[in-house]
Amino acid sequence: MTTRDERPVTGRFLSGFLAERRDLLWGVLWLAGLALTWGWLGLYLNAPARALVGDACINTFAGAFAAVAVALVMGWGTALFLHFLESSRRRSAYLAVSFLLNLLRSVPQIVGMLIGYVVITALTLNEVLASDTSRILAMSLLTALLMFQEVVDLIRERIRHFESLEFVSALLVCGVPSRVIINREILLKNSVPNLVQKSVALFGRAIFLICSVDFIVSVGLSAEVSLSNLPVTLGSMLAKLDSKQDILAIGTALTDVRVIPTLFVEHLQGISVAFLIVYTLLCAYRVANGLMERYRL
Amino acid sequence: MTTSRFDIRIAAGNRLLVDAVGFPLEEGAITFLFGESGIGKSLIGKALFGILDESEFRIRMGAAPYAEYRDSPPARAARNGGFFMFQEPSSHLNPLLTIEQQMKEGTLAKAKDPLAPAMELWRDADRGTLPLLLPVYPRPYRPSGGEKQRILAAMAFSKMDIGLSGGADSPGLFVFDEPTGSLDREARDRLLDRLFARFRLRHETILLVTHDYGMISYVQSRHRDLEKSFRFMELYVSGGVARTREFDPGRFLAWLGDLRKEPAIESGSPVLRVEGEIRVFGRVLRFSKPGGGSRTGPLEVRPGELAYLKAGSGIGKTTVAKIIVGLLHADYFRFEIDGVRLGDVSPRSYWRKRLWGKKMTMAFQHADEALNPRAGVSDTLRILGKRSLRGAADIDSALARLFDRREIPELRGKKVWQLSGGQKQRLNLLRAFALDTPLIILDEPLSALDFESIDRVLGLIREARADGRAILLISHNEDIFDRIVPPGSVHVLESAEPS
């Protein structure tokens, strides 16, 4: 009996790749899209504008990445703390922490971001946040603060699910400490795909939040809140006059097809920024979905 | 009688799982297929019955594609007149229909009295429980595993009764996949008796898939008249592929005959002493000696003793074990473990701080569930935190107690989910024995194991006893343990209504 697939190796690899690893495929497509955009900008966008788009890109992605990392650490720590309070029957403390978490959860993320930006702007004006790096970290911390409850929920759900399984009881009876069982056996050995999938989804969310709020703040909320001193991001780039005109050109192209070719060579700043945001969100969504399918989460 | 020989090859992806060349299935005979769990016995049964999922496996029956065999008139006839009793009764039964509806469903409705075979499988004293089960929608915990198995066997017997009453022209194929895994010996023997009684009246084709080698001694002693109808086959793994060979029952009987009673231990302070009774789930559980009538007493296990706790299916042996190890809370209990007194008011933290891994440990019944499937084989032992299990050489010598040295290098790199059922069970046992606790509780330690592995596990138990460790044993393998455990160490668990 032959157990070999008769199709060519390349075809087999590609079809297997497409069918089973959509997350990787979309991850590669995202990186390829970024590289292609950057190459195109290198050809047709002037150097100062290109540098601005580059800075915005790096600041946004680094900010979102840091936000996810902080959310994971905060979520992990909080989930373990809550689990400890619950299992050691410290009911009052458990209820108090749960209440605080739910209170934070009840704040709409966009509103929370705007309030946080007021604080960041104040700290910037008072020169507490003196460098771009410290401001990006502050923005990441703020974003993480509004997202980490999802990580708490995920980790607690994983712990609850596995605690009902017999292998956890068997390990306990063998004298293995609870913290080792939770961190190593439940979270590291059985929950990494879930955590990666959540991280990718949060990465997309962080980009969306940062870009939305930066855009709103950039077009002007009040005289007190200004982005003049905050690091440039893709969201704030969208609000710049040049970018606005580029995006308006898309509307013109709808009524005058002769404008379409100019979009890709003359209106690159705004269009490439908008493309980077939308494309990144799409890819993050696809990667997260691909992970869910691959690991049947 | 005609014997069909099948070359069964089953592959998943590019991996060949089963290569059973010339597997004999004799029409009108009873073929026993023994072997370790999880290596492919069920796959062979399903392939022969024509129900193996082609979207999951690539299957060949000889030179022909599987669909050709499955749709051939003889295979169809055998299937229509036969029955497949699945290994896992919970997945066989439909949770959306009551037990009674399922016992009368489809062709089973043709039987004169579809419920009658079930009555044969319950003890006279317990028959009152059967009517209570009929209106139940099956759930994971009710009916119990043993009750579900008897219900499924009753369905198979109903199908046989249809054939007996002239409802089927040609013999059907009846596949019983681990039909007695959750039954105590008495229930198992009753099931076999009823099956063979029907077989004597009409010779159906029966494939009995099991790892319970103890069946051999029973059928050889009680059903010797059917000797000519018995065929014994064994599935074993060679080169990572499961293959079949004929099994000589005499080899097992000779081994069984060589088993000797372990010396009785009557001195020393008990490592475990369970006083009086345990009250749990509205029932009272008491311990007595076999044949001791109403005389109840404490359960005591001394250093170096192998205490054997017996009870019928569903009485609560595992429940008692879980209460002792502090995983289940009972309304009332009092016991002492290596000088530590415990009762129903003791907090769970007491077990965690003073007992687990220090004074006691337990090997759980289902290795599949007792091991972390995503953990590596070495990690499963290394996590115990013992200094003697840190290096690769330490792990190798620990594994060598129950595995062949040749298979260890490959085994070490595997995850638990990649192991066969028998390998998981051996790893499960090794983990419990690797700890130096004075008390070990073994819940069905021989389940899922083949004959050679059973022998090694008995050796491991002997070593532990020689080291002065106390062992509390729960097992359905009475054929084996009755020959080893001295009468003074056998305890019977009884269930009673609270007075």
mmCIF file of N, CA and C in Angstrom, chain A residues 176-249:
data_model
loop_
_atom_site.group_PDB
_atom_site.id
_atom_site.type_symbol
_atom_site.label_atom_id
_atom_site.label_comp_id
_atom_site.label_asym_id
_atom_site.label_seq_id
_atom_site.Cartn_x
_atom_site.Cartn_y
_atom_site.Cartn_z
ATOM 1 N N VAL A 176 3.294 18.151 43.301
ATOM 2 C CA VAL A 176 3.765 19.260 42.456
ATOM 3 C C VAL A 176 3.020 20.536 42.886
ATOM 4 N N PRO A 177 3.749 21.628 43.185
ATOM 5 C CA PRO A 177 3.076 22.840 43.680
ATOM 6 C C PRO A 177 2.112 23.439 42.637
ATOM 7 N N SER A 178 1.050 24.079 43.135
ATOM 8 C CA SER A 178 0.025 24.670 42.257
ATOM 9 C C SER A 178 0.629 25.658 41.273
ATOM 10 N N ARG A 179 1.593 26.476 41.761
ATOM 11 C CA ARG A 179 2.132 27.515 40.860
ATOM 12 C C ARG A 179 2.855 26.873 39.672
ATOM 13 N N VAL A 180 3.511 25.742 39.914
ATOM 14 C CA VAL A 180 4.194 25.046 38.806
ATOM 15 C C VAL A 180 3.152 24.470 37.845
ATOM 16 N N ILE A 181 2.099 23.904 38.408
ATOM 17 C CA ILE A 181 1.064 23.306 37.557
ATOM 18 C C ILE A 181 0.422 24.384 36.693
ATOM 19 N N ILE A 182 0.096 25.527 37.316
ATOM 20 C CA ILE A 182 -0.594 26.579 36.560
ATOM 21 C C ILE A 182 0.337 27.181 35.511
ATOM 22 N N ASN A 183 1.520 27.598 35.935
ATOM 23 C CA ASN A 183 2.399 28.314 34.993
ATOM 24 C C ASN A 183 2.988 27.396 33.932
ATOM 25 N N ARG A 184 3.471 26.240 34.363
ATOM 26 C CA ARG A 184 4.179 25.402 33.397
ATOM 27 C C ARG A 184 3.227 24.465 32.644
ATOM 28 N N GLU A 185 2.424 23.734 33.420
ATOM 29 C CA GLU A 185 1.624 22.687 32.778
ATOM 30 C C GLU A 185 0.377 23.229 32.077
ATOM 31 N N ILE A 186 -0.257 24.219 32.696
ATOM 32 C CA ILE A 186 -1.504 24.732 32.091
ATOM 33 C C ILE A 186 -1.199 25.834 31.087
ATOM 34 N N LEU A 187 -0.451 26.847 31.528
ATOM 35 C CA LEU A 187 -0.293 28.012 30.647
ATOM 36 C C LEU A 187 0.795 27.797 29.581
ATOM 37 N N LEU A 188 1.959 27.347 29.990
ATOM 38 C CA LEU A 188 3.027 27.216 28.983
ATOM 39 C C LEU A 188 2.821 26.012 28.064
ATOM 40 N N LYS A 189 2.365 24.900 28.628
ATOM 41 C CA LYS A 189 2.269 23.706 27.776
ATOM 42 C C LYS A 189 0.927 23.579 27.078
ATOM 43 N N ASN A 190 -0.099 24.208 27.614
ATOM 44 C CA ASN A 190 -1.425 23.995 27.030
ATOM 45 C C ASN A 190 -2.121 25.262 26.546
ATOM 46 N N SER A 191 -1.514 26.417 26.755
ATOM 47 C CA SER A 191 -2.258 27.624 26.418
ATOM 48 C C SER A 191 -1.502 28.599 25.527
ATOM 49 N N VAL A 192 -0.326 28.234 25.060
ATOM 50 C CA VAL A 192 0.444 29.179 24.238
ATOM 51 C C VAL A 192 -0.334 29.592 22.974
ATOM 52 N N PRO A 193 -0.944 28.655 22.231
ATOM 53 C CA PRO A 193 -1.703 29.095 21.052
ATOM 54 C C PRO A 193 -2.810 30.089 21.417
ATOM 55 N N ASN A 194 -3.470 29.843 22.547
ATOM 56 C CA ASN A 194 -4.534 30.765 22.974
ATOM 57 C C ASN A 194 -3.956 32.139 23.280
ATOM 58 N N LEU A 195 -2.799 32.146 23.952
ATOM 59 C CA LEU A 195 -2.195 33.429 24.319
ATOM 60 C C LEU A 195 -1.655 34.160 23.085
ATOM 61 N N VAL A 196 -1.090 33.411 22.155
ATOM 62 C CA VAL A 196 -0.586 34.048 20.926
ATOM 63 C C VAL A 196 -1.760 34.627 20.133
ATOM 64 N N GLN A 197 -2.821 33.856 20.035
ATOM 65 C CA GLN A 197 -3.997 34.338 19.289
ATOM 66 C C GLN A 197 -4.554 35.599 19.947
ATOM 67 N N LYS A 198 -4.618 35.598 21.259
ATOM 68 C CA LYS A 198 -5.116 36.782 21.975
ATOM 69 C C LYS A 198 -4.166 37.959 21.766
ATOM 70 N N SER A 199 -2.856 37.693 21.764
ATOM 71 C CA SER A 199 -1.872 38.760 21.582
ATOM 72 C C SER A 199 -2.015 39.398 20.202
ATOM 73 N N VAL A 200 -2.224 38.570 19.190
ATOM 74 C CA VAL A 200 -2.372 39.116 17.830
ATOM 75 C C VAL A 200 -3.633 39.978 17.751
ATOM 76 N N ALA A 201 -4.719 39.457 18.339
ATOM 77 C CA ALA A 201 -5.969 40.236 18.324
ATOM 78 C C ALA A 201 -5.765 41.553 19.078
ATOM 79 N N LEU A 202 -5.041 41.497 20.198
ATOM 80 C CA LEU A 202 -4.799 42.720 20.966
ATOM 81 C C LEU A 202 -3.870 43.674 20.210
ATOM 82 N N PHE A 203 -2.935 43.121 19.456
ATOM 83 C CA PHE A 203 -2.040 43.955 18.641
ATOM 84 C C PHE A 203 -2.862 44.781 17.651
ATOM 85 N N GLY A 204 -3.810 44.116 16.983
ATOM 86 C CA GLY A 204 -4.699 44.826 16.056
ATOM 87 C C GLY A 204 -5.511 45.878 16.791
ATOM 88 N N ARG A 205 -6.021 45.506 17.951
ATOM 89 C CA ARG A 205 -6.854 46.434 18.736
ATOM 90 C C ARG A 205 -6.020 47.636 19.181
ATOM 91 N N ALA A 206 -4.790 47.368 19.607
ATOM 92 C CA ALA A 206 -3.926 48.462 20.089
ATOM 93 C C ALA A 206 -3.658 49.445 18.949
ATOM 94 N N ILE A 207 -3.386 48.915 17.752
ATOM 95 C CA ILE A 207 -3.146 49.806 16.607
ATOM 96 C C ILE A 207 -4.395 50.630 16.326
ATOM 97 N N PHE A 208 -5.536 49.973 16.350
ATOM 98 C CA PHE A 208 -6.794 50.679 16.090
ATOM 99 C C PHE A 208 -7.011 51.787 17.127
ATOM 100 N N LEU A 209 -6.791 51.449 18.401
ATOM 101 C CA LEU A 209 -7.019 52.443 19.463
ATOM 102 C C LEU A 209 -6.045 53.615 19.335
ATOM 103 N N ILE A 210 -4.770 53.271 19.164
ATOM 104 C CA ILE A 210 -3.756 54.338 19.090
ATOM 105 C C ILE A 210 -4.041 55.243 17.893
ATOM 106 N N CYS A 211 -4.326 54.646 16.741
ATOM 107 C CA CYS A 211 -4.567 55.435 15.531
ATOM 108 C C CYS A 211 -5.841 56.269 15.672
ATOM 109 N N SER A 212 -6.899 55.654 16.205
ATOM 110 C CA SER A 212 -8.170 56.384 16.330
ATOM 111 C C SER A 212 -8.000 57.592 17.242
ATOM 112 N N VAL A 213 -7.400 57.342 18.404
ATOM 113 C CA VAL A 213 -7.293 58.427 19.378
ATOM 114 C C VAL A 213 -6.330 59.500 18.891
ATOM 115 N N ASP A 214 -5.228 59.068 18.292
ATOM 116 C CA ASP A 214 -4.284 60.053 17.753
ATOM 117 C C ASP A 214 -4.955 60.912 16.682
ATOM 118 N N PHE A 215 -5.782 60.258 15.877
ATOM 119 C CA PHE A 215 -6.472 61.012 14.831
ATOM 120 C C PHE A 215 -7.449 62.021 15.442
ATOM 121 N N ILE A 216 -8.234 61.521 16.413
ATOM 122 C CA ILE A 216 -9.223 62.412 17.047
ATOM 123 C C ILE A 216 -8.519 63.590 17.720
ATOM 124 N N VAL A 217 -7.470 63.273 18.446
ATOM 125 C CA VAL A 217 -6.757 64.325 19.170
ATOM 126 C C VAL A 217 -6.092 65.293 18.187
ATOM 127 N N SER A 218 -5.582 64.744 17.087
ATOM 128 C CA SER A 218 -4.873 65.577 16.111
ATOM 129 C C SER A 218 -5.800 66.581 15.427
ATOM 130 N N VAL A 219 -7.027 66.127 15.127
ATOM 131 C CA VAL A 219 -7.923 67.090 14.478
ATOM 132 C C VAL A 219 -8.420 68.112 15.499
ATOM 133 N N GLY A 220 -8.174 67.845 16.781
ATOM 134 C CA GLY A 220 -8.449 68.857 17.783
ATOM 135 C C GLY A 220 -9.624 68.555 18.663
ATOM 136 N N LEU A 221 -9.316 68.283 19.904
ATOM 137 C CA LEU A 221 -10.385 68.109 20.879
ATOM 138 C C LEU A 221 -10.592 69.401 21.646
ATOM 139 N N SER A 222 -9.496 69.987 22.072
ATOM 140 C CA SER A 222 -9.562 71.263 22.783
ATOM 141 C C SER A 222 -8.188 71.909 22.708
ATOM 142 N N ALA A 223 -8.120 73.110 23.142
ATOM 143 C CA ALA A 223 -6.841 73.828 23.099
ATOM 144 C C ALA A 223 -5.864 73.232 24.103
ATOM 145 N N GLU A 224 -6.425 72.545 25.138
ATOM 146 C CA GLU A 224 -5.568 72.009 26.203
ATOM 147 C C GLU A 224 -4.822 70.756 25.769
ATOM 148 N N VAL A 225 -5.453 70.008 24.867
ATOM 149 C CA VAL A 225 -4.858 68.739 24.478
ATOM 150 C C VAL A 225 -4.299 68.873 23.073
ATOM 151 N N SER A 226 -3.019 68.684 22.952
ATOM 152 C CA SER A 226 -2.395 68.827 21.642
ATOM 153 C C SER A 226 -1.371 67.730 21.465
ATOM 154 N N LEU A 227 -1.200 67.321 20.229
ATOM 155 C CA LEU A 227 -0.217 66.285 19.958
ATOM 156 C C LEU A 227 1.120 66.860 19.522
ATOM 157 N N SER A 228 1.221 68.188 19.649
ATOM 158 C CA SER A 228 2.428 68.823 19.114
ATOM 159 C C SER A 228 3.686 68.225 19.717
ATOM 160 N N ASN A 229 3.584 67.766 20.991
ATOM 161 C CA ASN A 229 4.772 67.244 21.641
ATOM 162 C C ASN A 229 4.801 65.721 21.727
ATOM 163 N N LEU A 230 3.764 65.093 21.192
ATOM 164 C CA LEU A 230 3.719 63.630 21.283
ATOM 165 C C LEU A 230 4.351 63.010 20.039
ATOM 166 N N PRO A 231 4.845 61.786 20.156
ATOM 167 C CA PRO A 231 5.488 61.156 18.999
ATOM 168 C C PRO A 231 4.490 60.967 17.854
ATOM 169 N N VAL A 232 5.000 61.076 16.641
ATOM 170 C CA VAL A 232 4.120 60.915 15.489
ATOM 171 C C VAL A 232 3.740 59.439 15.354
ATOM 172 N N THR A 233 2.451 59.211 15.049
ATOM 173 C CA THR A 233 1.982 57.837 14.814
ATOM 174 C C THR A 233 1.188 57.820 13.524
ATOM 175 N N LEU A 234 0.790 56.634 13.102
ATOM 176 C CA LEU A 234 0.016 56.540 11.854
ATOM 177 C C LEU A 234 -1.296 57.318 11.988
ATOM 178 N N GLY A 235 -1.891 57.287 13.192
ATOM 179 C CA GLY A 235 -3.151 58.002 13.415
ATOM 180 C C GLY A 235 -2.975 59.497 13.289
ATOM 181 N N SER A 236 -1.919 60.018 13.915
ATOM 182 C CA SER A 236 -1.711 61.467 13.845
ATOM 183 C C SER A 236 -1.290 61.889 12.437
ATOM 184 N N MET A 237 -0.609 60.987 11.710
ATOM 185 C CA MET A 237 -0.221 61.285 10.323
ATOM 186 C C MET A 237 -1.455 61.502 9.448
ATOM 187 N N LEU A 238 -2.492 60.714 9.740
ATOM 188 C CA LEU A 238 -3.719 60.832 8.936
ATOM 189 C C LEU A 238 -4.336 62.214 9.059
ATOM 190 N N ALA A 239 -4.140 62.827 10.237
ATOM 191 C CA ALA A 239 -4.764 64.122 10.490
ATOM 192 C C ALA A 239 -3.970 65.277 9.890
ATOM 193 N N LYS A 240 -2.757 64.997 9.401
ATOM 194 C CA LYS A 240 -1.942 66.083 8.830
ATOM 195 C C LYS A 240 -2.536 66.536 7.516
ATOM 196 N N LEU A 241 -2.320 67.792 7.229
ATOM 197 C CA LEU A 241 -2.960 68.419 6.063
ATOM 198 C C LEU A 241 -2.631 67.681 4.762
ATOM 199 N N ASP A 242 -1.345 67.320 4.573
ATOM 200 C CA ASP A 242 -0.949 66.646 3.331
ATOM 201 C C ASP A 242 -1.673 65.316 3.177
ATOM 202 N N SER A 243 -1.738 64.598 4.282
ATOM 203 C CA SER A 243 -2.382 63.285 4.241
ATOM 204 C C SER A 243 -3.863 63.425 3.932
ATOM 205 N N LYS A 244 -4.477 64.459 4.531
ATOM 206 C CA LYS A 244 -5.910 64.671 4.293
ATOM 207 C C LYS A 244 -6.155 64.892 2.803
ATOM 208 N N GLN A 245 -5.292 65.703 2.184
ATOM 209 C CA GLN A 245 -5.465 65.986 0.753
ATOM 210 C C GLN A 245 -5.282 64.713 -0.076
ATOM 211 N N ASP A 246 -4.315 63.873 0.370
ATOM 212 C CA ASP A 246 -4.094 62.614 -0.355
ATOM 213 C C ASP A 246 -5.331 61.729 -0.285
ATOM 214 N N ILE A 247 -5.915 61.692 0.896
ATOM 215 C CA ILE A 247 -7.088 60.821 1.055
ATOM 216 C C ILE A 247 -8.277 61.387 0.283
ATOM 217 N N LEU A 248 -8.379 62.733 0.263
ATOM 218 C CA LEU A 248 -9.459 63.342 -0.531
ATOM 219 C C LEU A 248 -9.306 63.013 -2.012
ATOM 220 N N ALA A 249 -8.042 62.775 -2.436
ATOM 221 C CA ALA A 249 -7.817 62.433 -3.845
ATOM 222 C C ALA A 249 -8.490 61.120 -4.211
#
